[in-house]
JSON list of C-alpha atoms in Angstrom, two decimals:
[
{"chain": "A", "resi": 18, "resn": "MET", "atom": "CA", "xyz": [-6.23, -4.15, 304.95]},
{"chain": "A", "resi": 19, "resn": "ILE", "atom": "CA", "xyz": [-3.85, -7.08, 304.55]},
{"chain": "A", "resi": 20, "resn": "VAL", "atom": "CA", "xyz": [-3.84, -9.89, 302.01]},
{"chain": "A", "resi": 21, "resn": "ARG", "atom": "CA", "xyz": [-5.66, -12.90, 303.43]},
{"chain": "A", "resi": 22, "resn": "SER", "atom": "CA", "xyz": [-5.81, -16.61, 302.65]},
{"chain": "A", "resi": 23, "resn": "GLY", "atom": "CA", "xyz": [-8.91, -17.92, 300.91]},
{"chain": "A", "resi": 24, "resn": "LYS", "atom": "CA", "xyz": [-10.45, -19.33, 297.76]},
{"chain": "A", "resi": 25, "resn": "TRP", "atom": "CA", "xyz": [-12.19, -17.39, 295.00]},
{"chain": "A", "resi": 26, "resn": "ASP", "atom": "CA", "xyz": [-14.21, -18.58, 291.99]},
{"chain": "A", "resi": 27, "resn": "LEU", "atom": "CA", "xyz": [-14.19, -16.64, 288.73]},
{"chain": "A", "resi": 28, "resn": "LEU", "atom": "CA", "xyz": [-17.33, -14.57, 288.09]},
{"chain": "A", "resi": 29, "resn": "SER", "atom": "CA", "xyz": [-16.15, -12.82, 284.92]},
{"chain": "A", "resi": 30, "resn": "ASP", "atom": "CA", "xyz": [-17.00, -14.21, 281.50]},
{"chain": "A", "resi": 31, "resn": "PRO", "atom": "CA", "xyz": [-14.12, -16.48, 280.41]},
{"chain": "A", "resi": 32, "resn": "LYS", "atom": "CA", "xyz": [-14.90, -15.46, 276.81]},
{"chain": "A", "resi": 33, "resn": "ASP", "atom": "CA", "xyz": [-14.29, -11.76, 277.53]},
{"chain": "A", "resi": 34, "resn": "PRO", "atom": "CA", "xyz": [-12.57, -10.34, 274.41]},
{"chain": "A", "resi": 35, "resn": "VAL", "atom": "CA", "xyz": [-10.33, -8.07, 276.53]},
{"chain": "A", "resi": 36, "resn": "TRP", "atom": "CA", "xyz": [-9.10, -11.14, 278.46]},
{"chain": "A", "resi": 37, "resn": "ASP", "atom": "CA", "xyz": [-8.31, -12.79, 275.13]},
{"chain": "A", "resi": 38, "resn": "GLN", "atom": "CA", "xyz": [-6.38, -9.67, 274.05]},
{"chain": "A", "resi": 39, "resn": "PHE", "atom": "CA", "xyz": [-4.38, -9.81, 277.28]},
{"chain": "A", "resi": 40, "resn": "LEU", "atom": "CA", "xyz": [-3.56, -13.49, 276.77]},
{"chain": "A", "resi": 41, "resn": "GLN", "atom": "CA", "xyz": [-2.46, -12.80, 273.20]},
{"chain": "A", "resi": 42, "resn": "ALA", "atom": "CA", "xyz": [-0.25, -9.90, 274.36]},
{"chain": "A", "resi": 43, "resn": "ALA", "atom": "CA", "xyz": [1.23, -12.19, 277.05]},
{"chain": "A", "resi": 44, "resn": "GLY", "atom": "CA", "xyz": [2.30, -14.66, 274.33]},
{"chain": "A", "resi": 45, "resn": "MET", "atom": "CA", "xyz": [-0.36, -17.36, 274.48]},
{"chain": "A", "resi": 46, "resn": "SER", "atom": "CA", "xyz": [-1.14, -19.33, 271.32]},
{"chain": "A", "resi": 47, "resn": "ASP", "atom": "CA", "xyz": [-4.57, -19.36, 269.65]},
{"chain": "A", "resi": 48, "resn": "ALA", "atom": "CA", "xyz": [-5.27, -22.93, 270.77]},
{"chain": "A", "resi": 49, "resn": "HIS", "atom": "CA", "xyz": [-4.43, -22.19, 274.40]},
{"chain": "A", "resi": 50, "resn": "ARG", "atom": "CA", "xyz": [-6.50, -18.99, 274.34]},
{"chain": "A", "resi": 51, "resn": "GLU", "atom": "CA", "xyz": [-9.46, -21.00, 273.05]},
{"chain": "A", "resi": 52, "resn": "ALA", "atom": "CA", "xyz": [-9.04, -23.43, 275.96]},
{"chain": "A", "resi": 53, "resn": "GLN", "atom": "CA", "xyz": [-8.90, -20.48, 278.40]},
{"chain": "A", "resi": 54, "resn": "ALA", "atom": "CA", "xyz": [-12.27, -19.29, 277.07]},
{"chain": "A", "resi": 55, "resn": "MET", "atom": "CA", "xyz": [-13.88, -22.57, 278.17]},
{"chain": "A", "resi": 56, "resn": "VAL", "atom": "CA", "xyz": [-12.98, -22.60, 281.87]},
{"chain": "A", "resi": 57, "resn": "ARG", "atom": "CA", "xyz": [-13.76, -20.69, 285.05]},
{"chain": "A", "resi": 58, "resn": "PRO", "atom": "CA", "xyz": [-10.70, -21.23, 287.23]},
{"chain": "A", "resi": 59, "resn": "SER", "atom": "CA", "xyz": [-10.61, -20.75, 290.98]},
{"chain": "A", "resi": 60, "resn": "GLU", "atom": "CA", "xyz": [-7.73, -19.10, 292.79]},
{"chain": "A", "resi": 61, "resn": "GLU", "atom": "CA", "xyz": [-6.61, -20.25, 296.21]},
{"chain": "A", "resi": 62, "resn": "LEU", "atom": "CA", "xyz": [-4.12, -18.37, 298.37]},
{"chain": "A", "resi": 63, "resn": "SER", "atom": "CA", "xyz": [-2.60, -19.69, 301.60]},
{"chain": "A", "resi": 64, "resn": "ARG", "atom": "CA", "xyz": [0.21, -18.60, 303.87]},
{"chain": "A", "resi": 65, "resn": "ASP", "atom": "CA", "xyz": [2.56, -20.44, 306.22]},
{"chain": "A", "resi": 66, "resn": "GLY", "atom": "CA", "xyz": [4.85, -17.94, 307.93]},
{"chain": "A", "resi": 67, "resn": "ASP", "atom": "CA", "xyz": [6.73, -16.10, 305.18]},
{"chain": "A", "resi": 68, "resn": "ARG", "atom": "CA", "xyz": [5.84, -18.70, 302.53]},
{"chain": "A", "resi": 69, "resn": "TRP", "atom": "CA", "xyz": [2.79, -18.15, 300.34]},
{"chain": "A", "resi": 70, "resn": "THR", "atom": "CA", "xyz": [1.13, -20.63, 297.99]},
{"chain": "A", "resi": 71, "resn": "LEU", "atom": "CA", "xyz": [-1.03, -19.47, 295.09]},
{"chain": "A", "resi": 72, "resn": "SER", "atom": "CA", "xyz": [-3.02, -22.08, 293.17]},
{"chain": "A", "resi": 73, "resn": "SER", "atom": "CA", "xyz": [-5.09, -21.69, 290.03]},
{"chain": "A", "resi": 74, "resn": "LEU", "atom": "CA", "xyz": [-7.50, -24.59, 289.63]},
{"chain": "A", "resi": 75, "resn": "SER", "atom": "CA", "xyz": [-9.68, -25.48, 286.65]},
{"chain": "A", "resi": 76, "resn": "GLU", "atom": "CA", "xyz": [-11.12, -28.45, 284.80]},
{"chain": "A", "resi": 77, "resn": "LEU", "atom": "CA", "xyz": [-8.14, -28.40, 282.39]},
{"chain": "A", "resi": 78, "resn": "TRP", "atom": "CA", "xyz": [-5.13, -27.56, 284.56]},
{"chain": "A", "resi": 79, "resn": "THR", "atom": "CA", "xyz": [-3.75, -26.77, 287.99]},
{"chain": "A", "resi": 80, "resn": "ASN", "atom": "CA", "xyz": [-0.97, -24.24, 288.53]},
{"chain": "A", "resi": 81, "resn": "GLN", "atom": "CA", "xyz": [0.65, -23.86, 291.92]},
{"chain": "A", "resi": 82, "resn": "VAL", "atom": "CA", "xyz": [3.48, -21.59, 293.01]},
{"chain": "A", "resi": 83, "resn": "THR", "atom": "CA", "xyz": [5.06, -21.19, 296.42]},
{"chain": "A", "resi": 84, "resn": "PHE", "atom": "CA", "xyz": [6.88, -17.91, 297.00]},
{"chain": "A", "resi": 85, "resn": "THR", "atom": "CA", "xyz": [8.28, -15.48, 299.53]},
{"chain": "A", "resi": 86, "resn": "LEU", "atom": "CA", "xyz": [7.45, -11.81, 299.10]},
{"chain": "A", "resi": 87, "resn": "GLY", "atom": "CA", "xyz": [10.21, -9.93, 297.27]},
{"chain": "A", "resi": 88, "resn": "GLU", "atom": "CA", "xyz": [12.02, -13.00, 295.91]},
{"chain": "A", "resi": 89, "resn": "LYS", "atom": "CA", "xyz": [12.18, -14.03, 292.24]},
{"chain": "A", "resi": 90, "resn": "VAL", "atom": "CA", "xyz": [10.43, -17.24, 291.31]},
{"chain": "A", "resi": 91, "resn": "SER", "atom": "CA", "xyz": [10.14, -19.01, 287.96]},
{"chain": "A", "resi": 92, "resn": "ILE", "atom": "CA", "xyz": [6.55, -20.03, 287.31]},
{"chain": "A", "resi": 93, "resn": "PRO", "atom": "CA", "xyz": [4.27, -20.97, 284.44]},
{"chain": "A", "resi": 94, "resn": "LEU", "atom": "CA", "xyz": [1.20, -18.83, 283.97]},
{"chain": "A", "resi": 95, "resn": "TYR", "atom": "CA", "xyz": [-2.01, -19.35, 282.08]},
{"chain": "A", "resi": 96, "resn": "ALA", "atom": "CA", "xyz": [-2.51, -23.10, 281.88]},
{"chain": "A", "resi": 97, "resn": "ASN", "atom": "CA", "xyz": [1.21, -23.88, 282.20]},
{"chain": "A", "resi": 98, "resn": "VAL", "atom": "CA", "xyz": [1.88, -22.27, 278.82]},
{"chain": "A", "resi": 99, "resn": "VAL", "atom": "CA", "xyz": [3.75, -19.00, 279.40]},
{"chain": "A", "resi": 100, "resn": "GLN", "atom": "CA", "xyz": [6.89, -19.41, 281.54]},
{"chain": "A", "resi": 101, "resn": "THR", "atom": "CA", "xyz": [7.70, -16.31, 283.59]},
{"chain": "A", "resi": 102, "resn": "THR", "atom": "CA", "xyz": [10.04, -14.93, 286.16]},
{"chain": "A", "resi": 103, "resn": "SER", "atom": "CA", "xyz": [7.86, -13.29, 288.79]},
{"chain": "A", "resi": 104, "resn": "VAL", "atom": "CA", "xyz": [8.22, -11.30, 291.99]},
{"chain": "A", "resi": 105, "resn": "PHE", "atom": "CA", "xyz": [5.33, -10.95, 294.44]},
{"chain": "A", "resi": 106, "resn": "THR", "atom": "CA", "xyz": [4.95, -7.99, 296.79]},
{"chain": "A", "resi": 107, "resn": "GLU", "atom": "CA", "xyz": [2.23, -6.80, 299.15]},
{"chain": "A", "resi": 108, "resn": "GLU", "atom": "CA", "xyz": [1.34, -3.13, 298.93]},
{"chain": "A", "resi": 109, "resn": "ALA", "atom": "CA", "xyz": [-1.64, -1.38, 300.52]},
{"chain": "A", "resi": 110, "resn": "GLY", "atom": "CA", "xyz": [-3.45, -4.69, 301.00]},
{"chain": "A", "resi": 111, "resn": "LYS", "atom": "CA", "xyz": [-2.91, -5.84, 297.41]},
{"chain": "A", "resi": 112, "resn": "LEU", "atom": "CA", "xyz": [-0.88, -8.83, 296.27]},
{"chain": "A", "resi": 113, "resn": "ILE", "atom": "CA", "xyz": [1.13, -7.56, 293.31]},
{"chain": "A", "resi": 114, "resn": "GLN", "atom": "CA", "xyz": [2.89, -9.90, 290.93]},
{"chain": "A", "resi": 115, "resn": "THR", "atom": "CA", "xyz": [5.33, -8.41, 288.45]},
{"chain": "A", "resi": 116, "resn": "PHE", "atom": "CA", "xyz": [6.41, -10.79, 285.72]},
{"chain": "A", "resi": 117, "resn": "GLU", "atom": "CA", "xyz": [8.62, -11.03, 282.67]},
{"chain": "A", "resi": 118, "resn": "SER", "atom": "CA", "xyz": [8.43, -13.54, 279.85]},
{"chain": "A", "resi": 119, "resn": "GLU", "atom": "CA", "xyz": [10.26, -13.39, 276.53]},
{"chain": "A", "resi": 120, "resn": "GLY", "atom": "CA", "xyz": [10.86, -9.65, 276.95]},
{"chain": "A", "resi": 121, "resn": "ARG", "atom": "CA", "xyz": [7.25, -8.95, 277.92]},
{"chain": "A", "resi": 122, "resn": "LYS", "atom": "CA", "xyz": [6.86, -7.25, 281.30]},
{"chain": "A", "resi": 123, "resn": "GLY", "atom": "CA", "xyz": [3.54, -7.19, 283.09]},
{"chain": "A", "resi": 124, "resn": "THR", "atom": "CA", "xyz": [1.67, -7.17, 286.37]},
{"chain": "A", "resi": 125, "resn": "VAL", "atom": "CA", "xyz": [-1.11, -9.07, 288.07]},
{"chain": "A", "resi": 126, "resn": "VAL", "atom": "CA", "xyz": [-2.72, -7.16, 290.94]},
{"chain": "A", "resi": 127, "resn": "ARG", "atom": "CA", "xyz": [-5.01, -9.08, 293.29]},
{"chain": "A", "resi": 128, "resn": "GLU", "atom": "CA", "xyz": [-7.22, -6.84, 295.42]},
{"chain": "A", "resi": 129, "resn": "GLN", "atom": "CA", "xyz": [-9.39, -8.55, 298.00]},
{"chain": "A", "resi": 130, "resn": "ALA", "atom": "CA", "xyz": [-12.73, -7.42, 299.41]},
{"chain": "A", "resi": 131, "resn": "PRO", "atom": "CA", "xyz": [-14.79, -9.20, 302.08]},
{"chain": "A", "resi": 132, "resn": "ASP", "atom": "CA", "xyz": [-16.94, -10.99, 299.48]},
{"chain": "A", "resi": 133, "resn": "GLY", "atom": "CA", "xyz": [-14.63, -11.19, 296.49]},
{"chain": "A", "resi": 134, "resn": "MET", "atom": "CA", "xyz": [-11.44, -10.32, 294.69]},
{"chain": "A", "resi": 135, "resn": "THR", "atom": "CA", "xyz": [-10.63, -8.19, 291.66]},
{"chain": "A", "resi": 136, "resn": "VAL", "atom": "CA", "xyz": [-7.61, -9.25, 289.62]},
{"chain": "A", "resi": 137, "resn": "THR", "atom": "CA", "xyz": [-6.14, -6.77, 287.15]},
{"chain": "A", "resi": 138, "resn": "TYR", "atom": "CA", "xyz": [-3.81, -8.18, 284.49]},
{"chain": "A", "resi": 139, "resn": "SER", "atom": "CA", "xyz": [-1.58, -5.86, 282.42]},
{"chain": "A", "resi": 140, "resn": "VAL", "atom": "CA", "xyz": [1.04, -6.47, 279.74]},
{"chain": "A", "resi": 141, "resn": "LEU", "atom": "CA", "xyz": [2.21, -4.44, 276.71]},
{"chain": "A", "resi": 142, "resn": "GLY", "atom": "CA", "xyz": [-0.49, -1.80, 277.24]},
{"chain": "A", "resi": 143, "resn": "VAL", "atom": "CA", "xyz": [-3.35, -4.33, 277.43]},
{"chain": "A", "resi": 144, "resn": "THR", "atom": "CA", "xyz": [-5.27, -4.48, 280.71]},
{"chain": "A", "resi": 145, "resn": "ALA", "atom": "CA", "xyz": [-7.96, -7.01, 281.61]},
{"chain": "A", "resi": 146, "resn": "VAL", "atom": "CA", "xyz": [-9.97, -7.12, 284.84]},
{"chain": "A", "resi": 147, "resn": "ARG", "atom": "CA", "xyz": [-11.48, -10.31, 286.19]},
{"chain": "A", "resi": 148, "resn": "ASN", "atom": "CA", "xyz": [-13.82, -10.52, 289.17]},
{"chain": "A", "resi": 149, "resn": "HIS", "atom": "CA", "xyz": [-14.06, -13.41, 291.62]},
{"chain": "A", "resi": 150, "resn": "LYS", "atom": "CA", "xyz": [-16.42, -14.31, 294.45]},
{"chain": "A", "resi": 151, "resn": "LYS", "atom": "CA", "xyz": [-15.06, -15.57, 297.76]},
{"chain": "A", "resi": 152, "resn": "VAL", "atom": "CA", "xyz": [-16.05, -19.18, 298.42]},
{"chain": "A", "resi": 153, "resn": "ALA", "atom": "CA", "xyz": [-13.81, -20.11, 301.36]}
]
């Protein structure tokens, strides 16, 4: 399986306490974590040759990053709050993002299925899983 373009809406509860623990471990403030608990962002992934674009869209913010697999890119994560240096790779049909921010190293693994996507977030020993349904 290869990583495909598409759009996915969040199914998981945005108030999931494990998600909040992940955001705290990633360095997000209390106020920004509270805002995260109020939204159900969509993720959109597109590809043009070697260039990929990943967008996170919600009522409160839009993040967009364009990247080439294997190259470092500086991007904000989580409502434009946590600035990271990230590298994206594709392994066994998964889009894997390794990131570092203020000495914190973590991963975001996006695994697609025909009807959805599972995204696993890990940093400092905290792992949160969020499920999405495919909408386009």
